[in-house]
PDB file of C-alpha atoms in Angstrom:
ATOM      1  CA  MET A   1      15.797  65.839 -14.202  1.00 49.00           C
ATOM      2  CA  GLN A   2      14.679  67.499 -17.376  1.00 52.00           C
ATOM      3  CA  THR A   3      13.678  71.054 -17.667  1.00 52.00           C
ATOM      4  CA  ARG A   4      11.774  72.288 -20.657  1.00 52.00           C
ATOM      5  CA  ILE A   5      10.908  75.794 -21.421  1.00 54.00           C
ATOM      6  CA  GLY A   6       7.839  76.499 -23.513  1.00 53.00           C
ATOM      7  CA  SER A   7       7.752  76.097 -27.234  1.00 52.00           C
ATOM      8  CA  VAL A   8       9.129  78.616 -29.699  1.00 53.00           C
ATOM      9  CA  GLY A   9       5.618  79.666 -30.672  1.00 53.00           C
ATOM     10  CA  SER A  10       4.718  80.727 -27.153  1.00 51.00           C
ATOM     11  CA  LEU A  11       7.693  83.092 -26.956  1.00 54.00           C
ATOM     12  CA  GLU A  12       6.713  84.803 -30.184  1.00 57.00           C
ATOM     13  CA  GLU A  13       3.180  85.538 -29.085  1.00 62.00           C
ATOM     14  CA  GLY A  14       4.339  87.327 -25.978  1.00 59.00           C
ATOM     15  CA  LYS A  15       3.211  84.814 -23.454  1.00 60.00           C
ATOM     16  CA  ASP A  16       5.154  83.796 -20.429  1.00 61.00           C
ATOM     17  CA  PRO A  17       7.290  80.758 -20.936  1.00 60.00           C
ATOM     18  CA  VAL A  18       5.939  77.646 -19.285  1.00 60.00           C
ATOM     19  CA  ILE A  19       8.446  75.646 -17.317  1.00 62.00           C
ATOM     20  CA  THR A  20       7.741  71.897 -17.264  1.00 58.00           C
ATOM     21  CA  THR A  21       9.744  69.728 -14.927  1.00 56.00           C
ATOM     22  CA  ARG A  22       9.880  65.974 -15.345  1.00 55.00           C
ATOM     23  CA  THR A  23      11.788  63.611 -13.117  1.00 54.00           C
ATOM     24  CA  SER A  24      12.966  60.341 -14.637  1.00 50.00           C
ATOM     25  CA  GLN A  25      13.580  57.674 -12.062  1.00 52.00           C
ATOM     26  CA  SER A  26      16.771  55.837 -12.723  1.00 56.00           C
ATOM     27  CA  LYS A  27      16.539  52.037 -12.442  1.00 59.00           C
ATOM     28  CA  THR A  28      19.983  51.335 -11.120  1.00 63.00           C
ATOM     29  CA  LEU A  29      20.670  48.618  -8.578  1.00 66.00           C
ATOM     30  CA  PRO A  30      21.117  49.777  -5.030  1.00 84.00           C
ATOM     31  CA  LEU A  31      24.702  49.735  -3.834  1.00 85.00           C
ATOM     32  CA  ARG A  32      24.083  46.966  -1.243  1.00 86.00           C
ATOM     33  CA  ALA A  33      22.670  44.509  -3.842  1.00 86.00           C
ATOM     34  CA  LEU A  34      25.598  45.259  -6.152  1.00 87.00           C
ATOM     35  CA  GLN A  35      28.078  44.521  -3.364  1.00 90.00           C
ATOM     36  CA  LEU A  36      26.312  41.238  -2.540  1.00 90.00           C
ATOM     37  CA  PHE A  37      26.387  40.165  -6.202  1.00 91.00           C
ATOM     38  CA  GLY A  38      30.102  41.006  -6.471  1.00 93.00           C
ATOM     39  CA  PHE A  39      30.890  39.004  -3.313  1.00 94.00           C
ATOM     40  CA  PHE A  40      28.949  35.990  -4.624  1.00 94.00           C
ATOM     41  CA  LEU A  41      30.701  36.204  -8.007  1.00 94.00           C
ATOM     42  CA  ALA A  42      34.138  36.385  -6.344  1.00 96.00           C
ATOM     43  CA  LEU A  43      33.247  33.400  -4.155  1.00 94.00           C
ATOM     44  CA  CYS A  44      32.188  31.318  -7.188  1.00 94.00           C
ATOM     45  CA  ILE A  45      35.339  32.179  -9.127  1.00 95.00           C
ATOM     46  CA  GLY A  46      37.514  31.324  -6.122  1.00 94.00           C
ATOM     47  CA  PHE A  47      35.758  27.987  -5.650  1.00 92.00           C
ATOM     48  CA  SER A  48      36.188  27.163  -9.359  1.00 92.00           C
ATOM     49  CA  ILE A  49      39.908  27.949  -9.286  1.00 92.00           C
ATOM     50  CA  ILE A  50      40.457  25.826  -6.167  1.00 90.00           C
ATOM     51  CA  SER A  51      38.487  22.918  -7.714  1.00 87.00           C
ATOM     52  CA  ILE A  52      40.454  23.022 -10.962  1.00 86.00           C
ATOM     53  CA  TYR A  53      43.762  23.136  -9.077  1.00 84.00           C
ATOM     54  CA  THR A  54      42.719  20.213  -6.843  1.00 83.00           C
ATOM     55  CA  ILE A  55      41.652  18.062  -9.800  1.00 79.00           C
ATOM     56  CA  ARG A  56      44.886  18.780 -11.694  1.00 79.00           C
ATOM     57  CA  ARG A  57      47.054  18.191  -8.639  1.00 78.00           C
ATOM     58  CA  PHE A  58      45.462  15.048  -7.163  1.00 76.00           C
ATOM     59  CA  GLY A  59      43.512  13.624 -10.088  1.00 70.00           C
ATOM     60  CA  ILE A  60      39.778  13.264 -10.606  1.00 65.00           C
ATOM     61  CA  TYR A  61      39.553   9.987  -8.661  1.00 60.00           C
ATOM     62  CA  SER A  62      40.094  11.737  -5.345  1.00 51.00           C
ATOM     63  CA  THR A  63      37.184  14.132  -5.878  1.00 49.00           C
ATOM     64  CA  VAL A  64      34.644  11.861  -7.550  1.00 53.00           C
ATOM     65  CA  THR A  65      33.204   8.872  -5.738  1.00 57.00           C
ATOM     66  CA  THR A  66      33.901   5.641  -7.552  1.00 61.00           C
ATOM     67  CA  VAL A  67      31.571   2.666  -7.346  1.00 64.00           C
ATOM     68  CA  LYS A  68      33.164  -0.739  -7.362  1.00 67.00           C
ATOM     69  CA  SER A  69      31.198  -3.698  -8.604  1.00 65.00           C
ATOM     70  CA  THR A  70      30.212  -6.244  -5.983  1.00 66.00           C
ATOM     71  CA  PHE A  71      29.507  -8.889  -8.612  1.00 63.00           C
ATOM     72  CA  VAL A  72      31.600 -11.974  -8.030  1.00 60.00           C
ATOM     73  CA  PRO A  73      31.239 -14.732 -10.621  1.00 60.00           C
ATOM     74  CA  CYS A  74      30.385 -18.168  -9.345  1.00 57.00           C
ATOM     75  CA  ALA A  75      33.403 -20.412  -8.895  1.00 55.00           C
ATOM     76  CA  GLU A  76      31.409 -23.457  -9.940  1.00 56.00           C
ATOM     77  CA  GLU A  77      29.200 -23.464 -12.992  1.00 54.00           C
ATOM     78  CA  PRO A  78      25.694 -25.001 -12.787  1.00 59.00           C
ATOM     79  CA  ASN A  79      25.176 -28.671 -13.593  1.00 62.00           C
ATOM     80  CA  SER A  80      23.217 -28.574 -16.827  1.00 62.00           C
ATOM     81  CA  LEU A  81      23.687 -30.165 -20.209  1.00 62.00           C
ATOM     82  CA  ASP A  82      24.729 -26.835 -21.736  1.00 63.00           C
ATOM     83  CA  HIS A  83      27.427 -26.585 -19.089  1.00 61.00           C
ATOM     84  CA  TRP A  84      29.000 -29.792 -20.403  1.00 55.00           C
ATOM     85  CA  ARG A  85      28.703 -28.845 -24.082  1.00 53.00           C
ATOM     86  CA  LYS A  86      30.243 -25.367 -23.875  1.00 57.00           C
ATOM     87  CA  PRO A  87      33.996 -24.865 -23.579  1.00 50.00           C
ATOM     88  CA  PRO A  88      35.166 -24.107 -20.026  1.00 48.00           C
ATOM     89  CA  SER A  89      35.626 -20.485 -18.970  1.00 45.00           C
ATOM     90  CA  SER A  90      38.896 -21.449 -17.278  1.00 43.00           C
ATOM     91  CA  LEU A  91      41.312 -24.202 -18.234  1.00 44.00           C
ATOM     92  CA  LEU A  92      41.912 -25.048 -14.582  1.00 46.00           C
ATOM     93  CA  HIS A  93      39.314 -27.632 -13.589  1.00 54.00           C
ATOM     94  CA  SER A  94      38.732 -30.566 -11.268  1.00 67.00           C
ATOM     95  CA  MET A  95      37.230 -33.006 -13.767  1.00 67.00           C
ATOM     96  CA  SER A  96      38.250 -36.649 -13.847  1.00 72.00           C
ATOM     97  CA  ASP A  97      39.492 -38.363 -16.984  1.00 73.00           C
ATOM     98  CA  LYS A  98      36.084 -39.991 -17.537  1.00 82.00           C
ATOM     99  CA  GLU A  99      34.361 -36.607 -17.339  1.00 78.00           C
ATOM    100  CA  LEU A 100      36.897 -35.133 -19.754  1.00 67.00           C
ATOM    101  CA  LEU A 101      36.320 -37.994 -22.175  1.00 75.00           C
ATOM    102  CA  TRP A 102      32.557 -37.498 -21.972  1.00 75.00           C
ATOM    103  CA  ARG A 103      32.906 -33.774 -22.493  1.00 71.00           C
ATOM    104  CA  ALA A 104      35.343 -34.126 -25.389  1.00 71.00           C
ATOM    105  CA  SER A 105      33.049 -36.407 -27.349  1.00 70.00           C
ATOM    106  CA  PHE A 106      29.848 -35.012 -28.763  1.00 59.00           C
ATOM    107  CA  VAL A 107      28.277 -38.445 -28.440  1.00 64.00           C
ATOM    108  CA  PRO A 108      28.897 -39.625 -24.878  1.00 58.00           C
ATOM    109  CA  ARG A 109      30.992 -42.800 -24.688  1.00 63.00           C
ATOM    110  CA  ILE A 110      30.180 -43.401 -21.054  1.00 68.00           C
ATOM    111  CA  LYS A 111      26.825 -44.782 -20.013  1.00 74.00           C
ATOM    112  CA  LYS A 112      26.213 -42.524 -17.015  1.00 76.00           C
ATOM    113  CA  TYR A 113      25.735 -38.766 -17.169  1.00 70.00           C
ATOM    114  CA  PRO A 114      28.033 -36.699 -14.946  1.00 71.00           C
ATOM    115  CA  PHE A 115      24.931 -35.386 -13.157  1.00 69.00           C
ATOM    116  CA  ASN A 116      21.698 -36.909 -11.945  1.00 76.00           C
ATOM    117  CA  ARG A 117      18.900 -36.807 -14.500  1.00 74.00           C
ATOM    118  CA  LEU A 118      15.311 -37.165 -13.424  1.00 78.00           C
ATOM    119  CA  PRO A 119      12.785 -37.673 -16.201  1.00 83.00           C
ATOM    120  CA  LYS A 120       9.386 -36.074 -15.602  1.00 86.00           C
ATOM    121  CA  ILE A 121       5.984 -36.287 -17.237  1.00 90.00           C
ATOM    122  CA  ALA A 122       3.780 -33.211 -17.608  1.00 88.00           C
ATOM    123  CA  PHE A 123       0.011 -33.559 -17.199  1.00 91.00           C
ATOM    124  CA  MET A 124      -2.184 -30.755 -18.507  1.00 89.00           C
ATOM    125  CA  PHE A 125      -5.879 -30.935 -17.736  1.00 90.00           C
ATOM    126  CA  LEU A 126      -8.051 -28.876 -20.096  1.00 90.00           C
ATOM    127  CA  THR A 127     -11.369 -28.108 -18.431  1.00 88.00           C
ATOM    128  CA  LYS A 128     -14.123 -25.478 -18.380  1.00 87.00           C
ATOM    129  CA  GLY A 129     -14.937 -25.936 -14.710  1.00 85.00           C
ATOM    130  CA  PRO A 130     -14.190 -28.353 -11.882  1.00 86.00           C
ATOM    131  CA  LEU A 131     -11.935 -31.295 -12.628  1.00 88.00           C
ATOM    132  CA  PRO A 132     -14.323 -34.279 -12.998  1.00 84.00           C
ATOM    133  CA  LEU A 133     -12.081 -37.124 -11.801  1.00 90.00           C
ATOM    134  CA  ALA A 134      -9.855 -35.219  -9.341  1.00 91.00           C
ATOM    135  CA  PRO A 135     -10.021 -37.874  -6.555  1.00 90.00           C
ATOM    136  CA  LEU A 136      -9.012 -40.595  -9.018  1.00 94.00           C
ATOM    137  CA  TRP A 137      -6.060 -38.544 -10.258  1.00 93.00           C
ATOM    138  CA  GLU A 138      -5.053 -37.832  -6.644  1.00 92.00           C
ATOM    139  CA  ARG A 139      -4.767 -41.585  -6.033  1.00 93.00           C
ATOM    140  CA  PHE A 140      -2.848 -42.032  -9.305  1.00 93.00           C
ATOM    141  CA  PHE A 141      -0.229 -39.401  -8.381  1.00 91.00           C
ATOM    142  CA  LYS A 142       0.100 -40.502  -4.738  1.00 91.00           C
ATOM    143  CA  GLY A 143       3.586 -41.832  -3.979  1.00 90.00           C
ATOM    144  CA  HIS A 144       5.169 -40.538  -7.212  1.00 87.00           C
ATOM    145  CA  GLU A 145       6.000 -36.975  -6.103  1.00 85.00           C
ATOM    146  CA  GLY A 146       8.804 -35.367  -8.120  1.00 83.00           C
ATOM    147  CA  LEU A 147       8.171 -37.491 -11.212  1.00 88.00           C
ATOM    148  CA  TYR A 148       5.451 -35.316 -12.731  1.00 88.00           C
ATOM    149  CA  SER A 149       4.264 -31.751 -13.245  1.00 87.00           C
ATOM    150  CA  VAL A 150       0.542 -30.950 -13.143  1.00 88.00           C
ATOM    151  CA  TYR A 151      -1.227 -28.018 -14.824  1.00 87.00           C
ATOM    152  CA  ILE A 152      -4.957 -27.208 -14.998  1.00 87.00           C
ATOM    153  CA  HIS A 153      -5.891 -25.026 -17.963  1.00 85.00           C
ATOM    154  CA  SER A 154      -9.362 -23.583 -17.366  1.00 86.00           C
ATOM    155  CA  LEU A 155     -11.555 -20.574 -18.105  1.00 86.00           C
ATOM    156  CA  PRO A 156     -10.574 -17.334 -16.354  1.00 82.00           C
ATOM    157  CA  SER A 157     -13.918 -17.232 -14.513  1.00 86.00           C
ATOM    158  CA  PHE A 158     -13.313 -20.619 -12.850  1.00 85.00           C
ATOM    159  CA  LYS A 159     -11.601 -20.490  -9.443  1.00 85.00           C
ATOM    160  CA  ALA A 160     -10.265 -23.893  -8.442  1.00 83.00           C
ATOM    161  CA  GLU A 161     -10.476 -24.655  -4.712  1.00 86.00           C
ATOM    162  CA  PHE A 162      -8.256 -27.584  -3.821  1.00 88.00           C
ATOM    163  CA  PRO A 163      -6.837 -28.304  -0.343  1.00 90.00           C
ATOM    164  CA  SER A 164      -3.168 -27.431   0.166  1.00 88.00           C
ATOM    165  CA  SER A 165      -2.283 -31.133   0.362  1.00 89.00           C
ATOM    166  CA  SER A 166      -3.654 -31.770  -3.152  1.00 90.00           C
ATOM    167  CA  VAL A 167      -1.420 -32.157  -6.213  1.00 89.00           C
ATOM    168  CA  PHE A 168      -3.746 -29.681  -7.973  1.00 88.00           C
ATOM    169  CA  TYR A 169      -3.265 -26.924  -5.366  1.00 87.00           C
ATOM    170  CA  ARG A 170      -2.226 -23.632  -7.100  1.00 83.00           C
ATOM    171  CA  ARG A 171      -1.599 -25.392 -10.416  1.00 84.00           C
ATOM    172  CA  GLN A 172      -4.267 -23.495 -12.407  1.00 83.00           C
ATOM    173  CA  ILE A 173      -3.288 -21.666 -15.590  1.00 78.00           C
ATOM    174  CA  PRO A 174      -6.279 -19.532 -16.656  1.00 68.00           C
ATOM    175  CA  SER A 175      -6.800 -19.068 -20.383  1.00 67.00           C
ATOM    176  CA  GLN A 176      -6.837 -15.624 -21.938  1.00 55.00           C
TER     177      GLN A 176
END
């Protein structure tokens, strides 16, 4: 609380001094909020000390969850030509002497591959609309399933409608 008595000039002129009272409101925190803040701060410091002691005593692995990989590599590598050209990942194998001879030579000295090869022919039909000789091609491909791959390259606006039993069913590749 401030008290101010009139200015020096007012006393000299013979006037009564004017008393002005101003109250300045202090902006201090209430005692209850201060106690709550202190309790929270003490709780945080205590938790930090306990955590640091636990990590030093038992190690970080007991407090942090570890994720173990579930990836298990395949015991048997795929049967492809690259598989036979690359060196083995493990020296323990179950290959016969003929397979080892074939693998050791860049040019195979045995007549038969160590896996079944199936040669295929790819047929790509370039068309703007419906396939003109589709029934004839159906008869050509009949009985030779697995020996060919069929693709129809057409305009994006063309929607081919073949029955599900057809060799052309879902074989459309629309152009860009």
